[in-house]
Amino acid sequence: VRNEFQRIQSLFTEFGVCISLSQLRNRCHHDFFTKSLIIDALNQTNSEIESIEADLKMKLTKARRGCTLLYGENLLITTSNWCRAIGSIACKLVNSKREDKAMILLEASGLIDEISNDSAYQAIAMVSISLCSRASDDSSSYANMNDKTSERAMRCIILAASLLQEHALVFCPTTLLPLMVFLSNLVDVANQIILRADCGVGEDMDAYKQSLHEKTIMRQQPLLQSQERKISDIGLQKVTPNLHPTWHVGDGLLLSPFEALSRCMSYCRGLLSPDNTQNNY
């Protein structure tokens, strides 16, 4: 009981959170308080400075202490709820067309490549799905689409593919592997169609994909070096494609940017339709 009263006092003095003993024990408002702490950290971050991620990370460290005070010393419970709250807020940022801020939040909060927890990978998957939904909504309003809208939608698909393939799929536990493989393969099909868009758009998107990959390598450098040593030890060689990556195997023709986006989204919507899902399972 003494520990609980100390947590209540710390929540009030450090974060201005007023909570009763019964509320602390039944955790009925913990999700709301955790999200409030994270949103406060986001709002207090100076978006004009270069080291915005470092500034946000420092503020989120304090917010996570508040989360620990709410849930107690059980690290698994605290981390799981922290990841779910971060994922929920990141999805809302994506839906409000602030995906850049959502990515900064994922990185600064530790969800990407730092926290090894089922909830962390589930949160990354939900953010990826939100990115794809954003792209799908943009592509469905074809009459109102312009170059800027289509480019933003394409970037959402490529970003979703990067999150799944380079962060979630590589490190997720075996229990989540079927879900991650399905989502990754689905997004990768859309990703490949986008990279084959005409008018130089495919090349621009490929450059964006490469920039995300290079950023990932910088974050995962120690782990990647370890994996490369293991690959060299067993004598495996990297396989490179014989054809240019933007060529169609069938006829060599490229789709227009609008058609590439529309077709890949139509394919994904058709594959995820209830009738198709029932046939596959």
Short mmCIF file of N, CA and C in Angstrom, two decimals, residues 1-24 37 62 65-66 68-70:
data_model
loop_
_atom_site.label_atom_id
_atom_site.label_comp_id
_atom_site.label_asym_id
_atom_site.label_seq_id
_atom_site.Cartn_x
_atom_site.Cartn_y
_atom_site.Cartn_z
N VAL A 1 0.83 -1.20 0.00
CA VAL A 1 0.00 0.00 0.00
C VAL A 1 0.87 1.26 0.00
N ARG A 2 1.95 1.22 0.77
CA ARG A 2 2.84 2.38 0.83
C ARG A 2 3.40 2.69 -0.55
N ASN A 3 3.79 1.65 -1.29
CA ASN A 3 4.32 1.84 -2.64
C ASN A 3 3.28 2.48 -3.56
N GLU A 4 2.04 2.06 -3.41
CA GLU A 4 0.97 2.60 -4.25
C GLU A 4 0.74 4.08 -3.95
N PHE A 5 0.77 4.46 -2.67
CA PHE A 5 0.61 5.87 -2.33
C PHE A 5 1.78 6.71 -2.83
N GLN A 6 2.97 6.13 -2.81
CA GLN A 6 4.13 6.83 -3.36
C GLN A 6 3.99 7.04 -4.87
N ARG A 7 3.45 6.06 -5.56
CA ARG A 7 3.22 6.20 -7.00
C ARG A 7 2.17 7.27 -7.28
N ILE A 8 1.11 7.29 -6.48
CA ILE A 8 0.07 8.30 -6.65
C ILE A 8 0.64 9.70 -6.43
N GLN A 9 1.47 9.84 -5.41
CA GLN A 9 2.08 11.13 -5.11
C GLN A 9 3.02 11.56 -6.25
N SER A 10 3.81 10.64 -6.76
CA SER A 10 4.74 10.96 -7.85
C SER A 10 3.99 11.33 -9.12
N LEU A 11 2.90 10.64 -9.40
CA LEU A 11 2.10 10.96 -10.58
C LEU A 11 1.55 12.38 -10.50
N PHE A 12 1.16 12.79 -9.30
CA PHE A 12 0.59 14.13 -9.13
C PHE A 12 1.68 15.20 -9.17
N THR A 13 2.77 14.98 -8.47
CA THR A 13 3.81 16.01 -8.38
C THR A 13 4.62 16.14 -9.68
N GLU A 14 4.86 15.03 -10.37
CA GLU A 14 5.71 15.06 -11.57
C GLU A 14 4.92 15.27 -12.86
N PHE A 15 3.66 14.81 -12.87
CA PHE A 15 2.91 14.85 -14.13
C PHE A 15 1.56 15.55 -14.01
N GLY A 16 1.17 15.92 -12.81
CA GLY A 16 -0.12 16.57 -12.64
C GLY A 16 -1.29 15.62 -12.81
N VAL A 17 -1.04 14.31 -12.70
CA VAL A 17 -2.08 13.29 -12.85
C VAL A 17 -2.69 13.01 -11.48
N CYS A 18 -3.96 13.28 -11.35
CA CYS A 18 -4.67 13.04 -10.09
C CYS A 18 -5.45 11.74 -10.21
N ILE A 19 -5.08 10.75 -9.41
CA ILE A 19 -5.69 9.43 -9.51
C ILE A 19 -5.90 8.87 -8.12
N SER A 20 -7.01 8.17 -7.95
CA SER A 20 -7.32 7.58 -6.64
C SER A 20 -6.68 6.20 -6.53
N LEU A 21 -6.69 5.66 -5.31
CA LEU A 21 -6.11 4.34 -5.08
C LEU A 21 -6.88 3.27 -5.84
N SER A 22 -8.21 3.37 -5.83
CA SER A 22 -9.01 2.37 -6.56
C SER A 22 -8.77 2.44 -8.06
N GLN A 23 -8.61 3.66 -8.60
CA GLN A 23 -8.33 3.80 -10.03
C GLN A 23 -6.95 3.25 -10.38
N LEU A 24 -6.00 3.44 -9.46
CA LEU A 24 -4.67 2.91 -9.69
C LEU A 24 -4.70 1.38 -9.75
N LEU A 37 0.01 11.50 -21.61
CA LEU A 37 1.43 11.79 -21.37
C LEU A 37 2.22 11.83 -22.67
N LYS A 62 10.53 10.68 -20.02
CA LYS A 62 9.78 11.11 -18.84
C LYS A 62 8.36 10.56 -18.88
N ARG A 65 8.22 7.05 -17.77
CA ARG A 65 8.28 6.93 -16.31
C ARG A 65 6.88 7.05 -15.73
N GLY A 66 6.09 7.98 -16.28
CA GLY A 66 4.71 8.11 -15.84
C GLY A 66 3.92 6.84 -16.09
N THR A 68 5.20 3.85 -16.17
CA THR A 68 5.68 2.88 -15.18
C THR A 68 5.03 3.11 -13.82
N LEU A 69 4.85 4.38 -13.45
CA LEU A 69 4.18 4.68 -12.19
C LEU A 69 2.73 4.22 -12.21
N LEU A 70 2.10 4.29 -13.38
CA LEU A 70 0.70 3.87 -13.49
C LEU A 70 0.56 2.35 -13.36
#
